[in-house]
């Protein structure tokens, strides 16, 4: 229902035409991801006209969910790191960041955004704010935005749009449209509602300054090569194998149905006896020989199929499934296969090593986006007065958290060894292993106990020394 003419006008050139063609493709990719609707038995692409069964097992959706769940099922830790002198200020910024992420339901938001990126090739991370208000975070799927970058890859324009209603008549359709762009180093905004012909119905803002010197959006591209603004979809890699798997399974069920009822064969039987044959439990057949065949002898038999294909079918289906798992590096493991390794974090990492490497490759793009988000949240909070945050130099550290059990005792031992060798501070150790405790208070208590222990030791030594001289 989106009018494409204004996309050509906004983007222009070959890129605009490419984006228009791609939107239809992305819609098709989402349809493959969602699978057939409930009760939809219409033939799918590649179906044989003789096929009766229309059963679909949506491995595409399962594998995309497995991949995204492994990557961000545990949201990454975002830490603000500064010099020791600015540690308290960094903690203030980090507290604001934690509160803002919690207010925007970051965990749910992130996993849905990652899935949209895997399916639709790219996703836009957008920050919304206004003076005196809180900063909002949202992900926009690729079917609801187009964008432009400059020669340095910096986002200079983004247009967000989505349908407000679902009317067939284009004049009755309503489409929300928001345009953010840089002009002279300042970010301006258009916002309004249009009909299906692209005619303005409501104007909310026109070239209004946002108070920012950047476009508050970051486009995350899934995979792709150098200079690729579109990205790649994980669904496309799985689509052909999904179709082959469904077709084979439907053919297998049809074959089972057709061979479940063997054919009845009557030889040299009269027409009258054939017409009066009754197929029912305990029924008798009055079988008579056809009078036109005096030398014949009527007989009845059942024709059973001798065709066996179980082994070949299972082999082919398993091979297709393994191809699908292998294409996106998700290990195909059952519970019984993990019984021998479930107690070891190292063994589990070995099983999921291919998926870990794939996720780290994707994190190369997502890490930059999350660092940008943290810095822009801080900038917008200062500009819009959402929070009073100190001005310091800091870096943003992103720690990936995969749902694999670690060998905790070994890690604790290594960390304690680092503390004893002076490679790690006691404060850092407490923050890591006692995140809910007051780390600074615990450290002060440890120091107080150490001083008390030293004072006691000195007192005992003094008494022993004094007693020795008196004897």
Short mmCIF file of C-alpha atoms in Angstrom, two decimals:
data_model
loop_
_atom_site.label_atom_id
_atom_site.label_comp_id
_atom_site.label_asym_id
_atom_site.label_seq_id
_atom_site.Cartn_x
_atom_site.Cartn_y
_atom_site.Cartn_z
CA UNK A 1 0.00 0.00 0.00
CA UNK A 2 3.08 2.26 0.03
CA UNK A 3 3.34 4.58 -2.95
CA UNK A 4 6.76 4.00 -4.52
CA UNK A 5 7.00 7.18 -6.59
CA UNK A 6 8.20 9.34 -3.70
CA UNK A 7 10.94 6.76 -2.93
CA UNK A 8 12.29 7.28 -6.44
CA UNK A 9 12.08 11.04 -5.92
CA UNK A 10 13.84 10.94 -2.53
CA UNK A 11 16.60 8.48 -3.40
CA UNK A 12 16.79 8.80 -7.17
CA UNK A 13 19.17 7.02 -9.50
CA UNK A 14 19.95 3.33 -9.58
CA UNK A 15 19.82 2.96 -5.79
CA UNK A 16 16.20 4.17 -5.64
CA UNK A 17 15.09 1.66 -8.30
CA UNK A 18 16.98 -1.13 -6.53
CA UNK A 19 15.29 -0.35 -3.20
CA UNK A 20 11.83 -0.39 -4.82
CA UNK A 21 12.47 -3.78 -6.39
CA UNK A 22 13.87 -5.10 -3.14
CA UNK A 23 10.90 -4.16 -0.97
CA UNK A 24 8.73 -6.77 -2.73
CA UNK A 25 11.48 -9.34 -2.26
CA UNK A 26 11.75 -8.56 1.46
CA UNK A 27 7.98 -8.95 1.88
CA UNK A 28 8.32 -12.39 0.27
CA UNK A 29 11.17 -13.24 2.67
CA UNK A 30 8.96 -12.36 5.64
CA UNK A 31 6.22 -14.59 4.21
CA UNK A 32 8.69 -17.48 4.01
CA UNK A 33 9.76 -16.82 7.60
CA UNK A 34 6.19 -16.71 8.92
CA UNK A 35 5.11 -19.75 6.88
CA UNK A 36 1.58 -20.53 5.67
CA UNK A 37 -1.30 -19.02 7.59
CA UNK A 38 -3.48 -21.22 9.77
CA UNK A 39 -5.83 -23.23 7.56
CA UNK A 40 -4.11 -22.17 4.34
CA UNK A 41 -4.00 -25.28 2.11
CA UNK A 42 -3.38 -23.52 -1.19
CA UNK A 43 -0.60 -24.98 -3.35
CA UNK A 44 2.76 -23.39 -2.67
CA UNK A 45 5.46 -22.55 -5.18
CA UNK A 46 6.97 -25.76 -6.54
CA UNK A 47 3.99 -27.95 -5.53
CA UNK A 48 2.99 -30.76 -7.87
CA UNK A 49 -0.66 -30.56 -9.06
CA UNK A 50 -1.10 -34.23 -8.07
CA UNK A 51 -0.05 -33.57 -4.48
CA UNK A 52 -2.88 -34.00 -1.97
CA UNK A 53 -1.18 -33.24 1.36
CA UNK A 54 -0.21 -29.63 2.13
CA UNK A 55 1.81 -30.02 5.34
CA UNK A 56 4.52 -27.49 6.21
CA UNK A 57 7.19 -27.71 8.90
CA UNK A 58 8.72 -24.26 9.27
CA UNK A 59 12.40 -24.96 9.84
CA UNK A 60 13.28 -21.47 8.58
CA UNK A 61 11.55 -19.81 11.53
CA UNK A 62 12.96 -22.33 13.99
CA UNK A 63 16.56 -21.86 12.83
CA UNK A 64 16.35 -18.05 12.68
CA UNK A 65 14.97 -18.04 16.23
CA UNK A 66 17.69 -20.45 17.39
CA UNK A 67 20.37 -18.26 15.84
CA UNK A 68 19.05 -14.99 17.29
CA UNK A 69 18.30 -16.57 20.67
CA UNK A 70 21.88 -17.79 20.94
CA UNK A 71 23.32 -14.43 19.90
CA UNK A 72 21.24 -12.09 22.10
CA UNK A 73 19.11 -14.37 24.29
CA UNK A 74 21.27 -12.85 27.00
CA UNK A 75 21.59 -9.17 26.18
CA UNK A 76 25.22 -8.02 25.93
CA UNK A 77 26.65 -6.01 28.80
CA UNK A 78 27.23 -2.36 27.92
CA UNK A 79 29.89 -0.84 30.15
CA UNK A 80 31.07 2.77 30.30
CA UNK A 81 34.83 2.79 30.93
CA UNK A 82 36.77 5.92 31.93
CA UNK A 83 39.99 6.86 33.71
CA UNK A 84 40.23 6.16 37.42
CA UNK A 85 39.72 9.84 38.21
CA UNK A 86 36.39 9.79 36.32
CA UNK A 87 35.19 6.44 37.65
CA UNK A 88 32.31 7.98 39.63
CA UNK A 89 31.15 10.02 36.63
CA UNK A 90 31.32 6.93 34.43
CA UNK A 91 29.19 5.09 36.99
CA UNK A 92 26.59 7.90 36.79
CA UNK A 93 26.42 7.60 33.00
CA UNK A 94 26.18 3.82 33.25
CA UNK A 95 23.31 4.07 35.74
CA UNK A 96 21.43 6.36 33.34
CA UNK A 97 22.07 3.92 30.50
CA UNK A 98 20.78 0.99 32.55
CA UNK A 99 17.59 2.86 33.51
CA UNK A 100 16.94 3.95 29.91
CA UNK A 101 17.40 0.44 28.52
CA UNK A 102 15.10 -1.00 31.19
CA UNK A 103 12.43 1.62 30.45
CA UNK A 104 12.52 0.63 26.77
CA UNK A 105 12.36 -3.14 27.51
CA UNK A 106 15.75 -3.57 25.87
CA UNK A 107 15.98 -7.36 26.13
CA UNK A 108 12.77 -7.96 24.15
CA UNK A 109 13.50 -5.08 21.82
CA UNK A 110 16.97 -6.34 20.93
CA UNK A 111 16.04 -9.94 20.14
CA UNK A 112 13.19 -8.83 17.88
CA UNK A 113 15.47 -6.35 16.14
CA UNK A 114 18.09 -9.02 15.51
CA UNK A 115 15.48 -11.33 13.99
CA UNK A 116 14.22 -8.56 11.73
CA UNK A 117 17.79 -7.98 10.60
CA UNK A 118 18.37 -11.66 9.83
CA UNK A 119 15.12 -11.92 7.86
CA UNK A 120 14.91 -8.51 6.14
CA UNK A 121 18.63 -7.93 5.39
CA UNK A 122 18.90 -4.79 7.54
CA UNK A 123 17.26 -2.94 10.40
CA UNK A 124 17.29 0.67 11.62
CA UNK A 125 18.10 1.45 15.26
CA UNK A 126 16.24 4.72 15.95
CA UNK A 127 16.32 7.05 18.95
CA UNK A 128 13.29 9.26 19.61
CA UNK A 129 13.30 12.25 21.93
CA UNK A 130 12.08 15.77 22.57
CA UNK A 131 12.99 18.51 25.07
CA UNK A 132 11.92 17.59 28.58
CA UNK A 133 11.07 13.98 27.70
CA UNK A 134 12.73 10.61 27.98
CA UNK A 135 14.65 9.03 25.12
CA UNK A 136 12.95 6.17 23.30
CA UNK A 137 14.68 3.28 21.51
CA UNK A 138 13.16 1.22 18.71
CA UNK A 139 14.10 -0.99 15.78
CA UNK A 140 12.45 -0.41 12.39
CA UNK A 141 12.27 -3.32 9.88
CA UNK A 142 13.61 -2.86 6.36
CA UNK A 143 10.12 -2.69 4.83
CA UNK A 144 9.46 0.55 6.72
CA UNK A 145 12.45 2.75 5.92
CA UNK A 146 14.86 3.86 3.22
CA UNK A 147 18.11 5.75 3.79
CA UNK A 148 21.17 7.44 2.30
CA UNK A 149 24.78 7.73 3.42
CA UNK A 150 27.62 9.99 2.35
CA UNK A 151 30.97 8.92 0.93
CA UNK A 152 32.27 8.23 4.43
CA UNK A 153 29.36 5.93 5.25
CA UNK A 154 27.71 8.42 7.63
CA UNK A 155 23.92 8.41 7.60
CA UNK A 156 22.65 11.68 6.07
CA UNK A 157 18.97 10.88 5.48
CA UNK A 158 16.42 8.33 6.63
CA UNK A 159 12.73 8.13 5.75
CA UNK A 160 10.42 6.10 7.98
CA UNK A 161 6.96 5.05 6.80
CA UNK A 162 4.23 2.54 7.65
CA UNK A 163 0.56 2.00 6.93
CA UNK A 164 -1.88 3.28 9.56
CA UNK A 165 -4.94 1.49 8.15
CA UNK A 166 -5.64 -1.33 5.69
CA UNK A 167 -7.97 0.09 3.04
CA UNK A 168 -8.16 -1.13 -0.57
CA UNK A 169 -9.08 2.28 -1.97
CA UNK A 170 -5.85 4.25 -2.29
CA UNK A 171 -7.54 7.55 -1.49
CA UNK A 172 -8.65 6.09 1.85
CA UNK A 173 -5.27 4.66 2.76
CA UNK A 174 -3.26 6.48 5.42
CA UNK A 175 0.53 6.26 5.54
CA UNK A 176 2.69 7.75 8.29
CA UNK A 177 5.80 9.44 6.91
CA UNK A 178 8.79 10.82 8.83
CA UNK A 179 11.90 12.22 7.19
CA UNK A 180 15.13 13.08 9.03
CA UNK A 181 18.08 14.58 7.20
CA UNK A 182 21.19 16.68 7.67
CA UNK A 183 21.29 20.21 6.28
CA UNK A 184 24.28 22.40 7.06
CA UNK A 185 25.34 20.16 9.93
CA UNK A 186 21.89 20.31 11.57
CA UNK A 187 19.26 17.59 11.66
CA UNK A 188 15.83 18.60 10.35
CA UNK A 189 12.54 16.68 10.43
CA UNK A 190 9.41 16.39 8.29
CA UNK A 191 6.46 14.45 9.69
CA UNK A 192 2.98 13.88 8.34
CA UNK A 193 0.30 11.50 7.09
CA UNK A 194 -0.31 10.77 3.39
CA UNK A 195 -2.82 8.79 1.32
CA UNK A 196 -2.05 5.94 -1.06
CA UNK A 197 -1.37 8.38 -3.91
CA UNK A 198 1.29 10.20 -1.88
CA UNK A 199 -0.89 13.25 -1.26
CA UNK A 200 -0.53 15.02 2.06
CA UNK A 201 -3.45 14.53 4.46
CA UNK A 202 -1.93 15.91 7.67
CA UNK A 203 1.25 17.92 8.24
CA UNK A 204 2.75 17.68 11.71
CA UNK A 205 6.23 19.11 11.19
CA UNK A 206 7.96 20.72 8.22
CA UNK A 207 11.75 21.15 8.16
CA UNK A 208 11.68 21.49 11.94
CA UNK A 209 15.08 21.61 13.69
CA UNK A 210 15.57 18.69 16.08
CA UNK A 211 18.41 20.37 18.00
CA UNK A 212 20.78 17.57 16.98
CA UNK A 213 23.84 17.65 14.76
CA UNK A 214 23.36 14.01 13.70
CA UNK A 215 20.54 11.85 12.35
CA UNK A 216 19.29 9.84 15.37
CA UNK A 217 19.32 6.51 13.54
CA UNK A 218 21.84 3.79 12.70
CA UNK A 219 21.26 1.25 9.93
CA UNK A 220 22.59 -2.24 10.74
CA UNK A 221 23.29 -4.28 7.59
CA UNK A 222 23.26 -8.08 7.83
CA UNK A 223 26.43 -9.55 6.27
CA UNK A 224 27.00 -8.20 2.76
CA UNK A 225 30.18 -7.08 1.02
CA UNK A 226 32.09 -3.79 0.98
CA UNK A 227 29.80 -0.89 0.11
CA UNK A 228 26.65 -3.02 0.28
CA UNK A 229 23.76 -0.87 1.55
CA UNK A 230 21.16 -3.63 1.29
CA UNK A 231 22.60 -6.64 3.10
CA UNK A 232 21.78 -10.34 2.87
CA UNK A 233 18.92 -12.38 4.30
CA UNK A 234 19.49 -15.62 6.20
CA UNK A 235 16.06 -16.73 5.02
CA UNK A 236 17.14 -16.76 1.36
CA UNK A 237 19.87 -19.31 2.15
CA UNK A 238 17.32 -21.67 3.69
CA UNK A 239 14.37 -21.24 1.31
CA UNK A 240 15.23 -23.89 -1.31
CA UNK A 241 16.00 -26.57 1.27
CA UNK A 242 12.78 -25.71 3.13
CA UNK A 243 10.77 -26.20 -0.05
CA UNK A 244 12.49 -29.51 -0.86
CA UNK A 245 11.91 -30.77 2.70
CA UNK A 246 8.21 -29.89 2.66
CA UNK A 247 7.68 -31.43 -0.78
CA UNK A 248 9.35 -34.69 0.21
CA UNK A 249 7.36 -34.94 3.43
CA UNK A 250 4.07 -34.28 1.64
CA UNK A 251 4.91 -36.88 -1.02
CA UNK A 252 5.72 -39.39 1.72
CA UNK A 253 2.39 -38.83 3.43
CA UNK A 254 0.53 -39.09 0.12
CA UNK A 255 2.32 -42.35 -0.68
CA UNK A 256 1.35 -43.71 2.72
CA UNK A 257 -2.29 -42.76 2.13
CA UNK A 258 -2.44 -44.31 -1.31
CA UNK A 259 -0.73 -47.54 -0.25
CA UNK A 260 -2.73 -47.88 2.95
CA UNK A 261 -5.68 -49.32 0.98
CA UNK A 262 -4.44 -52.08 -1.38
CA UNK A 263 -6.30 -52.72 -4.64
CA UNK A 264 -8.86 -55.53 -4.91
CA UNK A 265 -8.50 -57.64 -8.04
CA UNK A 266 -11.34 -59.84 -9.37
CA UNK A 267 -10.40 -62.18 -12.22
CA UNK A 268 -12.99 -63.80 -14.59
CA UNK A 269 -15.84 -62.68 -12.32
CA UNK A 270 -19.32 -62.02 -13.68
CA UNK A 271 -20.61 -58.46 -13.92
CA UNK A 272 -23.40 -59.17 -11.43
CA UNK A 273 -21.07 -60.54 -8.76
CA UNK A 274 -18.67 -57.61 -9.19
CA UNK A 275 -21.50 -55.12 -8.73
CA UNK A 276 -22.67 -56.82 -5.53
CA UNK A 277 -19.26 -57.04 -3.85
CA UNK A 278 -19.39 -55.45 -0.38
CA UNK A 279 -16.22 -54.34 1.39
CA UNK A 280 -16.97 -54.59 5.10
CA UNK A 281 -15.79 -56.57 8.15
CA UNK A 282 -17.18 -60.14 7.99
CA UNK A 283 -18.75 -59.63 4.54
CA UNK A 284 -18.98 -62.59 2.13
CA UNK A 285 -18.44 -62.38 -1.61
CA UNK A 286 -20.70 -64.42 -3.85
CA UNK A 287 -18.11 -64.74 -6.59
CA UNK A 288 -19.35 -66.24 -9.85
CA UNK A 289 -17.46 -66.93 -13.06
CA UNK A 290 -18.31 -64.86 -16.09
CA UNK A 291 -20.60 -67.01 -18.33
CA UNK A 292 -18.78 -65.75 -21.41
CA UNK A 293 -15.64 -67.49 -20.19
CA UNK A 294 -16.60 -71.17 -19.78
CA UNK A 295 -13.01 -72.22 -19.26
CA UNK A 296 -12.30 -69.47 -16.75
CA UNK A 297 -12.37 -69.65 -12.97
CA UNK A 298 -13.34 -66.60 -10.95
CA UNK A 299 -10.86 -65.53 -8.25
CA UNK A 300 -10.34 -62.58 -5.91
CA UNK A 301 -6.96 -61.29 -4.73
CA UNK A 302 -5.45 -58.21 -3.12
CA UNK A 303 -2.65 -56.33 -4.90
CA UNK A 304 -0.14 -55.13 -2.28
CA UNK A 305 2.63 -52.65 -3.15
CA UNK A 306 6.17 -53.97 -2.90
CA UNK A 307 7.78 -50.55 -3.18
CA UNK A 308 10.09 -49.75 -0.24
CA UNK A 309 11.79 -46.40 0.09
CA UNK A 310 12.10 -45.77 3.84
CA UNK A 311 15.90 -45.81 3.99
CA UNK A 312 16.34 -43.52 0.98
CA UNK A 313 13.65 -41.15 2.22
CA UNK A 314 15.14 -40.86 5.70
CA UNK A 315 18.61 -40.33 4.25
CA UNK A 316 17.43 -37.57 1.90
CA UNK A 317 15.36 -35.78 4.55
CA UNK A 318 18.24 -35.92 7.07
CA UNK A 319 20.64 -34.57 4.46
CA UNK A 320 18.33 -31.63 3.70
CA UNK A 321 17.98 -30.86 7.41
CA UNK A 322 21.73 -31.03 7.92
CA UNK A 323 22.21 -28.64 5.01
CA UNK A 324 19.81 -26.15 6.61
CA UNK A 325 21.52 -26.36 9.99
CA UNK A 326 24.94 -26.10 8.36
CA UNK A 327 24.04 -23.06 6.26
CA UNK A 328 23.65 -20.88 9.34
CA UNK A 329 26.05 -22.87 11.57
CA UNK A 330 23.40 -23.93 14.11
CA UNK A 331 24.36 -27.34 15.56
CA UNK A 332 21.70 -30.02 15.24
CA UNK A 333 21.91 -31.52 18.71
CA UNK A 334 19.32 -33.45 20.70
CA UNK A 335 19.12 -33.70 24.50
CA UNK A 336 20.51 -37.23 24.50
CA UNK A 337 23.50 -36.07 22.45
CA UNK A 338 24.40 -33.45 25.08
CA UNK A 339 24.31 -35.79 28.08
CA UNK A 340 28.04 -36.46 27.95
CA UNK A 341 29.08 -32.82 27.57
CA UNK A 342 26.41 -30.86 29.46
CA UNK A 343 28.59 -30.59 32.57
CA UNK A 344 31.54 -29.02 30.79
CA UNK A 345 31.52 -25.46 29.50
CA UNK A 346 34.51 -26.17 27.25
CA UNK A 347 32.79 -29.13 25.63
CA UNK A 348 29.63 -27.11 25.07
CA UNK A 349 31.67 -24.34 23.46
CA UNK A 350 33.23 -26.91 21.14
CA UNK A 351 29.75 -28.05 20.06
CA UNK A 352 28.61 -24.48 19.41
CA UNK A 353 31.94 -23.17 18.10
CA UNK A 354 30.71 -22.71 14.52
CA UNK A 355 27.69 -20.71 15.72
CA UNK A 356 29.87 -18.65 18.07
CA UNK A 357 32.13 -17.71 15.14
CA UNK A 358 29.10 -16.78 13.02
CA UNK A 359 27.69 -14.61 15.82
CA UNK A 360 31.06 -12.90 16.35
CA UNK A 361 31.07 -12.04 12.65
CA UNK A 362 27.65 -10.43 13.01
CA UNK A 363 28.74 -8.65 16.19
CA UNK A 364 31.34 -6.79 14.11
CA UNK A 365 28.41 -4.75 12.77
CA UNK A 366 26.24 -4.77 15.88
CA UNK A 367 29.03 -3.68 18.26
CA UNK A 368 29.49 -0.44 16.33
CA UNK A 369 25.73 0.15 16.42
CA UNK A 370 25.52 -0.38 20.20
CA UNK A 371 28.50 1.89 20.88
CA UNK A 372 26.86 4.55 18.69
CA UNK A 373 23.60 4.09 20.59
CA UNK A 374 25.22 4.60 24.00
CA UNK A 375 27.03 7.77 22.95
CA UNK A 376 23.95 9.22 21.24
CA UNK A 377 21.74 8.43 24.23
CA UNK A 378 24.14 10.42 26.40
CA UNK A 379 24.26 13.29 23.87
CA UNK A 380 20.48 13.44 23.53
CA UNK A 381 19.98 13.29 27.31
CA UNK A 382 22.17 16.38 27.66
CA UNK A 383 20.57 18.24 24.74
CA UNK A 384 16.95 17.47 25.70
CA UNK A 385 17.50 17.73 29.46
CA UNK A 386 16.48 14.12 30.14
CA UNK A 387 19.32 13.76 32.67
CA UNK A 388 22.22 15.75 34.10
CA UNK A 389 25.25 13.76 32.98
CA UNK A 390 28.89 14.69 33.54
CA UNK A 391 31.21 15.60 30.67
CA UNK A 392 34.06 13.08 30.59
CA UNK A 393 36.09 11.08 28.10
CA UNK A 394 34.96 7.49 28.05
CA UNK A 395 34.79 4.36 25.91
CA UNK A 396 31.97 1.87 25.56
CA UNK A 397 32.73 -1.80 26.07
CA UNK A 398 30.37 -4.45 24.72
CA UNK A 399 30.61 -7.91 26.30
CA UNK A 400 28.89 -10.75 24.46
CA UNK A 401 27.02 -13.19 26.68
CA UNK A 402 26.23 -16.54 25.08
CA UNK A 403 23.91 -19.01 26.86
CA UNK A 404 26.68 -21.57 27.44
CA UNK A 405 27.59 -22.67 30.96
CA UNK A 406 31.11 -21.58 31.89
CA UNK A 407 33.51 -23.55 34.03
CA UNK A 408 32.92 -21.12 36.88
CA UNK A 409 35.30 -22.57 39.45
CA UNK A 410 38.21 -22.53 37.01
CA UNK A 411 37.38 -18.95 36.06
CA UNK A 412 37.21 -17.89 39.72
CA UNK A 413 40.60 -19.50 40.34
CA UNK A 414 42.12 -17.66 37.38
CA UNK A 415 40.64 -14.35 38.55
CA UNK A 416 41.96 -14.84 42.10
CA UNK A 417 45.38 -15.60 40.67
CA UNK A 418 45.23 -12.33 38.72
CA UNK A 419 44.32 -10.47 41.94
CA UNK A 420 47.24 -12.04 43.84
CA UNK A 421 49.65 -11.12 41.00
CA UNK A 422 48.33 -7.56 40.83
CA UNK A 423 46.92 -7.98 37.30
CA UNK A 424 43.35 -7.41 38.52
CA UNK A 425 42.04 -5.22 41.32
CA UNK A 426 40.04 -6.57 44.22
CA UNK A 427 37.29 -4.08 43.35
CA UNK A 428 37.04 -5.50 39.82
CA UNK A 429 36.85 -9.05 41.21
CA UNK A 430 34.03 -8.15 43.61
CA UNK A 431 32.06 -6.36 40.89
CA UNK A 432 32.33 -9.40 38.63
CA UNK A 433 31.45 -12.15 41.10
CA UNK A 434 29.17 -10.19 43.45
CA UNK A 435 27.27 -7.87 41.08
CA UNK A 436 24.50 -7.15 43.61
CA UNK A 437 26.88 -6.24 46.42
CA UNK A 438 28.26 -2.80 47.29
CA UNK A 439 31.71 -3.39 45.80
CA UNK A 440 33.31 -0.30 47.34
CA UNK A 441 31.77 -1.06 50.73
CA UNK A 442 33.01 -4.66 50.57
CA UNK A 443 36.52 -3.44 49.68
CA UNK A 444 36.51 -0.99 52.60
CA UNK A 445 35.40 -3.80 54.93
CA UNK A 446 38.21 -6.04 53.65
CA UNK A 447 40.72 -3.25 54.24
CA UNK A 448 39.35 -2.61 57.74
CA UNK A 449 39.59 -6.30 58.62
CA UNK A 450 43.13 -6.41 57.23
CA UNK A 451 44.14 -3.42 59.35
CA UNK A 452 42.58 -5.00 62.44
CA UNK A 453 44.39 -8.26 61.74
CA UNK A 454 47.70 -6.45 61.26
CA UNK A 455 47.20 -4.48 64.50
CA UNK A 456 46.43 -7.69 66.40
CA UNK A 457 49.51 -9.36 64.97
CA UNK A 458 51.71 -6.46 65.95
CA UNK A 459 50.27 -6.48 69.48
CA UNK A 460 50.91 -10.20 69.91
CA UNK A 461 54.45 -9.83 68.58
CA UNK A 462 55.10 -6.97 71.01
CA UNK A 463 53.90 -8.97 74.00
CA UNK A 464 55.99 -11.97 73.02
CA UNK A 465 59.02 -9.76 72.52
CA UNK A 466 58.56 -8.07 75.92
CA UNK A 467 58.13 -11.36 77.75
CA UNK A 468 61.31 -12.73 76.19
CA UNK A 469 63.51 -9.89 77.53
CA UNK A 470 62.09 -10.20 81.09
CA UNK A 471 63.16 -13.82 81.42
#
